[in-house]
JSON list of C-alpha atoms in Angstrom, two decimals:
[
{"chain": "A", "resi": 54, "resn": "MET", "atom": "CA", "xyz": [26.64, 16.79, 3.13]},
{"chain": "A", "resi": 55, "resn": "SER", "atom": "CA", "xyz": [23.98, 19.54, 1.92]},
{"chain": "A", "resi": 56, "resn": "PRO", "atom": "CA", "xyz": [21.56, 20.42, 4.42]},
{"chain": "A", "resi": 57, "resn": "ALA", "atom": "CA", "xyz": [17.72, 19.09, 3.65]},
{"chain": "A", "resi": 58, "resn": "SER", "atom": "CA", "xyz": [15.73, 21.75, 1.52]},
{"chain": "A", "resi": 59, "resn": "PRO", "atom": "CA", "xyz": [12.37, 22.82, 3.49]},
{"chain": "A", "resi": 60, "resn": "ALA", "atom": "CA", "xyz": [9.15, 21.53, 2.53]},
{"chain": "A", "resi": 61, "resn": "ARG", "atom": "CA", "xyz": [7.36, 23.05, -0.32]},
{"chain": "A", "resi": 62, "resn": "ILE", "atom": "CA", "xyz": [3.30, 23.68, 0.07]},
{"chain": "A", "resi": 63, "resn": "ALA", "atom": "CA", "xyz": [1.52, 25.00, -2.72]},
{"chain": "A", "resi": 64, "resn": "PRO", "atom": "CA", "xyz": [-0.62, 28.31, -1.98]},
{"chain": "A", "resi": 65, "resn": "SER", "atom": "CA", "xyz": [-3.96, 26.53, -2.29]},
{"chain": "A", "resi": 66, "resn": "ALA", "atom": "CA", "xyz": [-3.13, 23.60, -0.20]},
{"chain": "A", "resi": 67, "resn": "ASP", "atom": "CA", "xyz": [-4.79, 23.21, 2.93]},
{"chain": "A", "resi": 68, "resn": "VAL", "atom": "CA", "xyz": [-2.15, 21.66, 5.86]},
{"chain": "A", "resi": 69, "resn": "SER", "atom": "CA", "xyz": [-2.98, 22.10, 9.20]},
{"chain": "A", "resi": 70, "resn": "PRO", "atom": "CA", "xyz": [-0.66, 23.90, 11.54]},
{"chain": "A", "resi": 71, "resn": "ASP", "atom": "CA", "xyz": [-0.40, 20.89, 13.52]},
{"chain": "A", "resi": 72, "resn": "ALA", "atom": "CA", "xyz": [0.72, 18.54, 10.86]},
{"chain": "A", "resi": 73, "resn": "THR", "atom": "CA", "xyz": [4.44, 17.65, 10.62]},
{"chain": "A", "resi": 74, "resn": "ILE", "atom": "CA", "xyz": [5.73, 17.80, 7.26]},
{"chain": "A", "resi": 75, "resn": "GLY", "atom": "CA", "xyz": [9.37, 16.39, 6.51]},
{"chain": "A", "resi": 76, "resn": "ASP", "atom": "CA", "xyz": [11.96, 18.33, 4.70]},
{"chain": "A", "resi": 77, "resn": "GLY", "atom": "CA", "xyz": [12.30, 17.98, 1.00]},
{"chain": "A", "resi": 78, "resn": "SER", "atom": "CA", "xyz": [8.43, 17.33, 0.98]},
{"chain": "A", "resi": 79, "resn": "SER", "atom": "CA", "xyz": [6.04, 18.52, -1.54]},
{"chain": "A", "resi": 80, "resn": "ILE", "atom": "CA", "xyz": [2.41, 19.38, -0.93]},
{"chain": "A", "resi": 81, "resn": "TRP", "atom": "CA", "xyz": [0.59, 20.25, -4.44]},
{"chain": "A", "resi": 82, "resn": "HIS", "atom": "CA", "xyz": [-2.49, 22.35, -5.28]},
{"chain": "A", "resi": 83, "resn": "LEU", "atom": "CA", "xyz": [-5.70, 21.66, -3.31]},
{"chain": "A", "resi": 84, "resn": "ALA", "atom": "CA", "xyz": [-4.39, 18.91, -1.41]},
{"chain": "A", "resi": 85, "resn": "GLN", "atom": "CA", "xyz": [-5.37, 18.53, 2.05]},
{"chain": "A", "resi": 86, "resn": "VAL", "atom": "CA", "xyz": [-3.21, 17.39, 5.03]},
{"chain": "A", "resi": 87, "resn": "ARG", "atom": "CA", "xyz": [-5.13, 17.24, 8.27]},
{"chain": "A", "resi": 88, "resn": "GLU", "atom": "CA", "xyz": [-4.20, 17.73, 11.93]},
{"chain": "A", "resi": 89, "resn": "HIS", "atom": "CA", "xyz": [-1.47, 15.44, 13.75]},
{"chain": "A", "resi": 90, "resn": "ALA", "atom": "CA", "xyz": [-0.53, 13.85, 10.16]},
{"chain": "A", "resi": 91, "resn": "GLU", "atom": "CA", "xyz": [2.69, 13.22, 9.94]},
{"chain": "A", "resi": 92, "resn": "LEU", "atom": "CA", "xyz": [5.08, 13.05, 6.81]},
{"chain": "A", "resi": 93, "resn": "GLY", "atom": "CA", "xyz": [8.66, 11.74, 6.39]},
{"chain": "A", "resi": 94, "resn": "GLU", "atom": "CA", "xyz": [11.44, 13.70, 4.68]},
{"chain": "A", "resi": 95, "resn": "GLY", "atom": "CA", "xyz": [10.83, 13.50, 0.49]},
{"chain": "A", "resi": 96, "resn": "CYS", "atom": "CA", "xyz": [7.30, 12.78, 0.52]},
{"chain": "A", "resi": 97, "resn": "ILE", "atom": "CA", "xyz": [4.69, 14.05, -2.47]},
{"chain": "A", "resi": 98, "resn": "VAL", "atom": "CA", "xyz": [1.14, 14.61, -2.11]},
{"chain": "A", "resi": 99, "resn": "GLY", "atom": "CA", "xyz": [-0.54, 15.56, -5.42]},
{"chain": "A", "resi": 100, "resn": "ARG", "atom": "CA", "xyz": [-3.08, 17.88, -6.35]},
{"chain": "A", "resi": 101, "resn": "GLY", "atom": "CA", "xyz": [-6.45, 17.23, -4.39]},
{"chain": "A", "resi": 102, "resn": "ALA", "atom": "CA", "xyz": [-5.09, 14.32, -2.60]},
{"chain": "A", "resi": 103, "resn": "TYR", "atom": "CA", "xyz": [-6.44, 13.99, 1.22]},
{"chain": "A", "resi": 104, "resn": "ILE", "atom": "CA", "xyz": [-4.24, 13.03, 4.14]},
{"chain": "A", "resi": 105, "resn": "GLY", "atom": "CA", "xyz": [-6.69, 12.25, 7.11]},
{"chain": "A", "resi": 106, "resn": "GLU", "atom": "CA", "xyz": [-6.02, 13.33, 10.83]},
{"chain": "A", "resi": 107, "resn": "GLY", "atom": "CA", "xyz": [-3.09, 11.43, 12.42]},
{"chain": "A", "resi": 108, "resn": "VAL", "atom": "CA", "xyz": [-1.98, 9.56, 9.33]},
{"chain": "A", "resi": 109, "resn": "ARG", "atom": "CA", "xyz": [1.53, 8.56, 9.12]},
{"chain": "A", "resi": 110, "resn": "LEU", "atom": "CA", "xyz": [3.62, 8.32, 5.97]},
{"chain": "A", "resi": 111, "resn": "GLY", "atom": "CA", "xyz": [7.28, 7.10, 6.06]},
{"chain": "A", "resi": 112, "resn": "ARG", "atom": "CA", "xyz": [10.34, 8.82, 3.92]},
{"chain": "A", "resi": 113, "resn": "ASN", "atom": "CA", "xyz": [9.75, 9.10, 0.22]},
{"chain": "A", "resi": 114, "resn": "CYS", "atom": "CA", "xyz": [6.17, 8.08, -0.06]},
{"chain": "A", "resi": 115, "resn": "LYS", "atom": "CA", "xyz": [4.18, 9.41, -2.99]},
{"chain": "A", "resi": 116, "resn": "VAL", "atom": "CA", "xyz": [0.37, 10.12, -2.82]},
{"chain": "A", "resi": 117, "resn": "GLN", "atom": "CA", "xyz": [-0.68, 10.92, -6.46]},
{"chain": "A", "resi": 118, "resn": "ASN", "atom": "CA", "xyz": [-3.80, 13.18, -7.45]},
{"chain": "A", "resi": 119, "resn": "TYR", "atom": "CA", "xyz": [-7.01, 12.82, -5.59]},
{"chain": "A", "resi": 120, "resn": "ALA", "atom": "CA", "xyz": [-5.94, 9.91, -3.50]},
{"chain": "A", "resi": 121, "resn": "LEU", "atom": "CA", "xyz": [-7.95, 9.48, -0.19]},
{"chain": "A", "resi": 122, "resn": "ILE", "atom": "CA", "xyz": [-5.86, 8.17, 2.69]},
{"chain": "A", "resi": 123, "resn": "TYR", "atom": "CA", "xyz": [-8.47, 8.18, 5.76]},
{"chain": "A", "resi": 124, "resn": "GLU", "atom": "CA", "xyz": [-7.13, 7.86, 9.28]},
{"chain": "A", "resi": 125, "resn": "PRO", "atom": "CA", "xyz": [-5.62, 5.80, 10.75]},
{"chain": "A", "resi": 126, "resn": "ALA", "atom": "CA", "xyz": [-3.62, 4.73, 7.82]},
{"chain": "A", "resi": 127, "resn": "ARG", "atom": "CA", "xyz": [0.20, 3.89, 8.22]},
{"chain": "A", "resi": 128, "resn": "LEU", "atom": "CA", "xyz": [2.42, 3.78, 5.17]},
{"chain": "A", "resi": 129, "resn": "ALA", "atom": "CA", "xyz": [6.00, 2.91, 5.63]},
{"chain": "A", "resi": 130, "resn": "ASP", "atom": "CA", "xyz": [8.92, 4.47, 3.51]},
{"chain": "A", "resi": 131, "resn": "GLY", "atom": "CA", "xyz": [8.82, 4.34, 0.01]},
{"chain": "A", "resi": 132, "resn": "VAL", "atom": "CA", "xyz": [5.15, 3.70, -0.56]},
{"chain": "A", "resi": 133, "resn": "PHE", "atom": "CA", "xyz": [3.51, 4.72, -3.83]},
{"chain": "A", "resi": 134, "resn": "VAL", "atom": "CA", "xyz": [-0.21, 5.38, -3.65]},
{"chain": "A", "resi": 135, "resn": "GLY", "atom": "CA", "xyz": [-1.68, 6.24, -7.37]},
{"chain": "A", "resi": 136, "resn": "PRO", "atom": "CA", "xyz": [-4.14, 8.58, -8.43]},
{"chain": "A", "resi": 137, "resn": "ALA", "atom": "CA", "xyz": [-7.77, 8.44, -6.84]},
{"chain": "A", "resi": 138, "resn": "VAL", "atom": "CA", "xyz": [-7.06, 5.50, -4.60]},
{"chain": "A", "resi": 139, "resn": "THR", "atom": "CA", "xyz": [-9.03, 5.27, -1.40]},
{"chain": "A", "resi": 140, "resn": "PHE", "atom": "CA", "xyz": [-7.98, 3.81, 1.71]},
{"chain": "A", "resi": 141, "resn": "THR", "atom": "CA", "xyz": [-11.29, 3.21, 3.77]},
{"chain": "A", "resi": 142, "resn": "ASN", "atom": "CA", "xyz": [-11.64, 3.37, 7.61]},
{"chain": "A", "resi": 143, "resn": "ASP", "atom": "CA", "xyz": [-15.27, 2.13, 8.78]},
{"chain": "A", "resi": 144, "resn": "HIS", "atom": "CA", "xyz": [-16.55, -1.62, 8.64]},
{"chain": "A", "resi": 145, "resn": "PHE", "atom": "CA", "xyz": [-20.10, -0.37, 8.54]},
{"chain": "A", "resi": 146, "resn": "PRO", "atom": "CA", "xyz": [-20.69, 2.91, 7.05]},
{"chain": "A", "resi": 147, "resn": "ARG", "atom": "CA", "xyz": [-23.73, 4.64, 8.10]},
{"chain": "A", "resi": 148, "resn": "ALA", "atom": "CA", "xyz": [-24.55, 8.61, 8.23]},
{"chain": "A", "resi": 149, "resn": "VAL", "atom": "CA", "xyz": [-27.03, 8.05, 10.83]},
{"chain": "A", "resi": 150, "resn": "ASN", "atom": "CA", "xyz": [-27.43, 6.11, 13.95]},
{"chain": "A", "resi": 151, "resn": "PRO", "atom": "CA", "xyz": [-30.39, 3.57, 14.28]},
{"chain": "A", "resi": 152, "resn": "ASP", "atom": "CA", "xyz": [-32.70, 6.12, 16.10]},
{"chain": "A", "resi": 153, "resn": "GLY", "atom": "CA", "xyz": [-31.90, 8.61, 12.81]},
{"chain": "A", "resi": 154, "resn": "SER", "atom": "CA", "xyz": [-29.47, 10.89, 14.72]},
{"chain": "A", "resi": 155, "resn": "LEU", "atom": "CA", "xyz": [-26.47, 11.85, 12.93]},
{"chain": "A", "resi": 156, "resn": "LYS", "atom": "CA", "xyz": [-23.26, 10.24, 13.74]},
{"chain": "A", "resi": 157, "resn": "SER", "atom": "CA", "xyz": [-20.64, 11.49, 15.27]},
{"chain": "A", "resi": 158, "resn": "GLY", "atom": "CA", "xyz": [-16.96, 10.36, 15.91]},
{"chain": "A", "resi": 159, "resn": "SER", "atom": "CA", "xyz": [-17.82, 8.98, 19.27]},
{"chain": "A", "resi": 160, "resn": "ASP", "atom": "CA", "xyz": [-20.47, 6.48, 17.57]},
{"chain": "A", "resi": 161, "resn": "TRP", "atom": "CA", "xyz": [-17.96, 4.54, 15.57]},
{"chain": "A", "resi": 162, "resn": "GLU", "atom": "CA", "xyz": [-14.27, 3.16, 15.54]},
{"chain": "A", "resi": 163, "resn": "PRO", "atom": "CA", "xyz": [-12.34, 3.85, 12.74]},
{"chain": "A", "resi": 164, "resn": "VAL", "atom": "CA", "xyz": [-10.19, 1.33, 11.35]},
{"chain": "A", "resi": 165, "resn": "GLY", "atom": "CA", "xyz": [-6.98, 1.48, 9.11]},
{"chain": "A", "resi": 166, "resn": "VAL", "atom": "CA", "xyz": [-4.95, 0.38, 6.38]},
{"chain": "A", "resi": 167, "resn": "THR", "atom": "CA", "xyz": [-1.19, -0.44, 6.95]},
{"chain": "A", "resi": 168, "resn": "VAL", "atom": "CA", "xyz": [1.19, -0.37, 3.91]},
{"chain": "A", "resi": 169, "resn": "GLU", "atom": "CA", "xyz": [4.56, -1.85, 4.28]},
{"chain": "A", "resi": 170, "resn": "GLU", "atom": "CA", "xyz": [8.05, -0.73, 2.94]},
{"chain": "A", "resi": 171, "resn": "GLY", "atom": "CA", "xyz": [8.22, -0.17, -0.90]},
{"chain": "A", "resi": 172, "resn": "ALA", "atom": "CA", "xyz": [4.76, -1.53, -1.88]},
{"chain": "A", "resi": 173, "resn": "SER", "atom": "CA", "xyz": [2.51, 0.34, -4.57]},
{"chain": "A", "resi": 174, "resn": "ILE", "atom": "CA", "xyz": [-1.25, 0.85, -4.88]},
{"chain": "A", "resi": 175, "resn": "GLY", "atom": "CA", "xyz": [-2.02, 1.28, -8.64]},
{"chain": "A", "resi": 176, "resn": "ALA", "atom": "CA", "xyz": [-4.67, 3.75, -9.95]},
{"chain": "A", "resi": 177, "resn": "ARG", "atom": "CA", "xyz": [-8.35, 3.97, -8.41]},
{"chain": "A", "resi": 178, "resn": "ALA", "atom": "CA", "xyz": [-7.78, 0.77, -6.26]},
{"chain": "A", "resi": 179, "resn": "VAL", "atom": "CA", "xyz": [-9.71, 0.69, -2.99]},
{"chain": "A", "resi": 180, "resn": "CYS", "atom": "CA", "xyz": [-8.46, -0.81, 0.24]},
{"chain": "A", "resi": 181, "resn": "VAL", "atom": "CA", "xyz": [-10.87, -1.99, 2.47]},
{"chain": "A", "resi": 182, "resn": "ALA", "atom": "CA", "xyz": [-9.71, -1.52, 6.23]},
{"chain": "A", "resi": 183, "resn": "PRO", "atom": "CA", "xyz": [-8.58, -3.27, 8.11]},
{"chain": "A", "resi": 184, "resn": "VAL", "atom": "CA", "xyz": [-6.00, -4.81, 5.81]},
{"chain": "A", "resi": 185, "resn": "ARG", "atom": "CA", "xyz": [-2.04, -4.90, 5.49]},
{"chain": "A", "resi": 186, "resn": "ILE", "atom": "CA", "xyz": [-0.21, -4.68, 2.19]},
{"chain": "A", "resi": 187, "resn": "GLY", "atom": "CA", "xyz": [3.13, -6.41, 2.65]},
{"chain": "A", "resi": 188, "resn": "GLU", "atom": "CA", "xyz": [6.76, -4.87, 1.88]},
{"chain": "A", "resi": 189, "resn": "TRP", "atom": "CA", "xyz": [7.15, -4.37, -2.07]},
{"chain": "A", "resi": 190, "resn": "ALA", "atom": "CA", "xyz": [3.89, -5.83, -3.10]},
{"chain": "A", "resi": 191, "resn": "THR", "atom": "CA", "xyz": [1.74, -4.10, -5.75]},
{"chain": "A", "resi": 192, "resn": "VAL", "atom": "CA", "xyz": [-1.82, -3.76, -6.06]},
{"chain": "A", "resi": 193, "resn": "ALA", "atom": "CA", "xyz": [-3.17, -3.58, -9.54]},
{"chain": "A", "resi": 194, "resn": "ALA", "atom": "CA", "xyz": [-5.12, -0.55, -10.91]},
{"chain": "A", "resi": 195, "resn": "GLY", "atom": "CA", "xyz": [-8.75, -0.49, -10.08]},
{"chain": "A", "resi": 196, "resn": "ALA", "atom": "CA", "xyz": [-8.41, -3.72, -7.35]},
{"chain": "A", "resi": 197, "resn": "VAL", "atom": "CA", "xyz": [-10.33, -3.98, -4.51]},
{"chain": "A", "resi": 198, "resn": "VAL", "atom": "CA", "xyz": [-8.33, -5.48, -1.77]},
{"chain": "A", "resi": 199, "resn": "THR", "atom": "CA", "xyz": [-10.40, -7.09, 1.05]},
{"chain": "A", "resi": 200, "resn": "ARG", "atom": "CA", "xyz": [-7.68, -9.06, 2.80]},
{"chain": "A", "resi": 201, "resn": "ASP", "atom": "CA", "xyz": [-3.99, -9.00, 3.62]},
{"chain": "A", "resi": 202, "resn": "VAL", "atom": "CA", "xyz": [-1.66, -8.67, 0.92]},
{"chain": "A", "resi": 203, "resn": "PRO", "atom": "CA", "xyz": [1.43, -10.77, 1.24]},
{"chain": "A", "resi": 204, "resn": "ALA", "atom": "CA", "xyz": [4.86, -9.33, 0.77]},
{"chain": "A", "resi": 205, "resn": "HIS", "atom": "CA", "xyz": [6.14, -9.12, -2.78]},
{"chain": "A", "resi": 206, "resn": "ALA", "atom": "CA", "xyz": [2.71, -10.14, -4.22]},
{"chain": "A", "resi": 207, "resn": "LEU", "atom": "CA", "xyz": [0.94, -9.04, -7.45]},
{"chain": "A", "resi": 208, "resn": "VAL", "atom": "CA", "xyz": [-2.89, -8.88, -6.76]},
{"chain": "A", "resi": 209, "resn": "ALA", "atom": "CA", "xyz": [-5.53, -7.84, -9.06]},
{"chain": "A", "resi": 210, "resn": "GLY", "atom": "CA", "xyz": [-9.32, -7.90, -9.68]},
{"chain": "A", "resi": 211, "resn": "VAL", "atom": "CA", "xyz": [-12.43, -7.70, -7.74]},
{"chain": "A", "resi": 212, "resn": "PRO", "atom": "CA", "xyz": [-11.67, -8.95, -4.91]},
{"chain": "A", "resi": 213, "resn": "ALA", "atom": "CA", "xyz": [-8.18, -8.93, -5.40]},
{"chain": "A", "resi": 214, "resn": "ARG", "atom": "CA", "xyz": [-6.13, -11.97, -5.63]},
{"chain": "A", "resi": 215, "resn": "ARG", "atom": "CA", "xyz": [-2.65, -12.85, -6.28]},
{"chain": "A", "resi": 216, "resn": "ILE", "atom": "CA", "xyz": [-1.52, -13.44, -9.78]},
{"chain": "A", "resi": 217, "resn": "GLY", "atom": "CA", "xyz": [2.07, -13.49, -9.56]},
{"chain": "A", "resi": 218, "resn": "TRP", "atom": "CA", "xyz": [5.03, -12.10, -7.57]},
{"chain": "A", "resi": 219, "resn": "VAL", "atom": "CA", "xyz": [7.08, -8.65, -7.82]},
{"chain": "A", "resi": 220, "resn": "GLY", "atom": "CA", "xyz": [10.67, -7.76, -6.85]},
{"chain": "A", "resi": 221, "resn": "ARG", "atom": "CA", "xyz": [11.67, -4.40, -5.59]},
{"chain": "A", "resi": 222, "resn": "ALA", "atom": "CA", "xyz": [11.96, -3.19, -9.02]},
{"chain": "A", "resi": 223, "resn": "GLY", "atom": "CA", "xyz": [8.42, -3.58, -9.40]},
{"chain": "A", "resi": 224, "resn": "GLN", "atom": "CA", "xyz": [8.64, -6.19, -12.38]},
{"chain": "A", "resi": 225, "resn": "PRO", "atom": "CA", "xyz": [7.00, -9.52, -12.22]},
{"chain": "A", "resi": 226, "resn": "LEU", "atom": "CA", "xyz": [9.29, -12.48, -11.08]},
{"chain": "A", "resi": 227, "resn": "VAL", "atom": "CA", "xyz": [10.03, -14.91, -13.69]},
{"chain": "A", "resi": 228, "resn": "PRO", "atom": "CA", "xyz": [10.14, -18.81, -12.50]},
{"chain": "A", "resi": 229, "resn": "VAL", "atom": "CA", "xyz": [13.72, -20.27, -12.45]},
{"chain": "A", "resi": 230, "resn": "GLN", "atom": "CA", "xyz": [13.64, -23.39, -14.58]},
{"chain": "A", "resi": 231, "resn": "GLU", "atom": "CA", "xyz": [14.36, -26.77, -12.84]},
{"chain": "A", "resi": 232, "resn": "GLY", "atom": "CA", "xyz": [14.56, -29.78, -14.76]},
{"chain": "A", "resi": 233, "resn": "GLY", "atom": "CA", "xyz": [13.52, -28.17, -18.06]},
{"chain": "A", "resi": 234, "resn": "GLU", "atom": "CA", "xyz": [9.77, -27.34, -16.68]},
{"chain": "A", "resi": 235, "resn": "THR", "atom": "CA", "xyz": [8.28, -23.48, -16.03]},
{"chain": "A", "resi": 236, "resn": "PRO", "atom": "CA", "xyz": [6.52, -23.95, -12.80]},
{"chain": "A", "resi": 237, "resn": "ASP", "atom": "CA", "xyz": [2.70, -22.52, -12.92]},
{"chain": "A", "resi": 238, "resn": "PRO", "atom": "CA", "xyz": [2.80, -19.47, -10.68]},
{"chain": "A", "resi": 239, "resn": "ILE", "atom": "CA", "xyz": [-0.89, -19.85, -9.58]},
{"chain": "A", "resi": 240, "resn": "GLU", "atom": "CA", "xyz": [-1.92, -23.58, -9.37]},
{"chain": "A", "resi": 241, "resn": "PRO", "atom": "CA", "xyz": [-2.02, -24.72, -5.78]},
{"chain": "A", "resi": 242, "resn": "THR", "atom": "CA", "xyz": [0.05, -27.92, -4.91]},
{"chain": "A", "resi": 243, "resn": "ALA", "atom": "CA", "xyz": [-0.75, -30.21, -1.97]},
{"chain": "A", "resi": 244, "resn": "ALA", "atom": "CA", "xyz": [2.85, -30.90, -1.58]},
{"chain": "A", "resi": 245, "resn": "ALA", "atom": "CA", "xyz": [4.97, -28.79, 0.66]},
{"chain": "A", "resi": 246, "resn": "GLY", "atom": "CA", "xyz": [8.16, -27.43, -0.84]},
{"chain": "A", "resi": 247, "resn": "THR", "atom": "CA", "xyz": [10.00, -24.47, -2.37]},
{"chain": "A", "resi": 248, "resn": "ARG", "atom": "CA", "xyz": [10.06, -22.58, -5.85]},
{"chain": "A", "resi": 249, "resn": "ARG", "atom": "CA", "xyz": [12.69, -20.05, -6.92]},
{"chain": "A", "resi": 250, "resn": "TRP", "atom": "CA", "xyz": [12.21, -16.95, -8.97]},
{"chain": "A", "resi": 251, "resn": "ARG", "atom": "CA", "xyz": [14.42, -14.36, -10.47]},
{"chain": "A", "resi": 252, "resn": "CYS", "atom": "CA", "xyz": [13.96, -10.43, -10.89]},
{"chain": "A", "resi": 253, "resn": "PRO", "atom": "CA", "xyz": [14.64, -9.80, -14.43]},
{"chain": "A", "resi": 254, "resn": "ALA", "atom": "CA", "xyz": [15.72, -6.15, -13.76]},
{"chain": "A", "resi": 255, "resn": "THR", "atom": "CA", "xyz": [18.01, -6.62, -10.54]},
{"chain": "A", "resi": 256, "resn": "GLY", "atom": "CA", "xyz": [18.76, -10.58, -11.04]},
{"chain": "A", "resi": 257, "resn": "ALA", "atom": "CA", "xyz": [17.77, -11.00, -7.43]},
{"chain": "A", "resi": 258, "resn": "LEU", "atom": "CA", "xyz": [16.71, -14.34, -6.54]},
{"chain": "A", "resi": 259, "resn": "TYR", "atom": "CA", "xyz": [13.56, -15.33, -4.33]},
{"chain": "A", "resi": 260, "resn": "GLU", "atom": "CA", "xyz": [12.30, -18.31, -2.96]},
{"chain": "A", "resi": 261, "resn": "GLU", "atom": "CA", "xyz": [8.75, -19.06, -2.46]},
{"chain": "A", "resi": 262, "resn": "SER", "atom": "CA", "xyz": [7.27, -21.41, 0.26]},
{"chain": "A", "resi": 263, "resn": "LEU", "atom": "CA", "xyz": [4.50, -23.63, -1.14]},
{"chain": "A", "resi": 264, "resn": "ALA", "atom": "CA", "xyz": [1.23, -24.11, 0.65]},
{"chain": "A", "resi": 265, "resn": "ALA", "atom": "CA", "xyz": [-1.45, -26.69, -0.03]},
{"chain": "A", "resi": 266, "resn": "ASN", "atom": "CA", "xyz": [-3.61, -23.57, -0.96]},
{"chain": "A", "resi": 267, "resn": "SER", "atom": "CA", "xyz": [-1.51, -21.36, -3.11]},
{"chain": "A", "resi": 268, "resn": "SER", "atom": "CA", "xyz": [-3.13, -18.22, -1.41]},
{"chain": "A", "resi": 269, "resn": "GLU", "atom": "CA", "xyz": [-1.14, -18.76, 1.65]},
{"chain": "A", "resi": 270, "resn": "ASN", "atom": "CA", "xyz": [2.17, -19.16, -0.44]},
{"chain": "A", "resi": 271, "resn": "THR", "atom": "CA", "xyz": [4.81, -16.83, 0.67]},
{"chain": "A", "resi": 272, "resn": "ILE", "atom": "CA", "xyz": [8.11, -15.43, -0.60]},
{"chain": "A", "resi": 273, "resn": "ARG", "atom": "CA", "xyz": [11.28, -14.30, 0.61]},
{"chain": "A", "resi": 274, "resn": "GLU", "atom": "CA", "xyz": [14.79, -12.55, -1.07]},
{"chain": "A", "resi": 275, "resn": "VAL", "atom": "CA", "xyz": [17.75, -14.94, -0.89]},
{"chain": "A", "resi": 276, "resn": "THR", "atom": "CA", "xyz": [21.21, -14.49, -1.48]},
{"chain": "A", "resi": 277, "resn": "HIS", "atom": "CA", "xyz": [21.92, -17.97, -3.08]}
]
């Protein structure tokens, strides 16, 4: 096995000497990586992107141009963050305290966004902390995420709501027909049960657990 290549940092990028940049990563022009941030191997940080103090990225993450990842965000391996995405970190943002004095770091408690393995956040989406984006989920471009997103969910809109499921390849799952009927992916059902889906790209099979409220449904990959 050949040794990993060193990180590439553009001359105009502002990378703190206290940040940790994994081998094979690329930090492009005008990007800023703050103190104590940790980037795993093979990450890409695009032009003008911001990685806040102490933010952690796993291996092979892509943060596209002008995305803003504020601390204390945590991104697992293989996460995609589209152009101009924003991860917030303040429940009640104010520039000043009630007495008019300028707020300092000790006057508020930052809260973070957590993104699990393989998930994708589309261009200009906003994730309002604290929220968790489940593994292999997809947040559509322009969505505003205000609550947790289940694994493999496809969410869109303002505020974001689930409009389907996606597989590891990122393509929407298609329902497995049973008895000649195609199930509706969104309509709630009062009866407990399961529904099966298939990835058109990989052929992988998924099983959805149905709840009385469809927003509480979950899905998992199965082997048969």
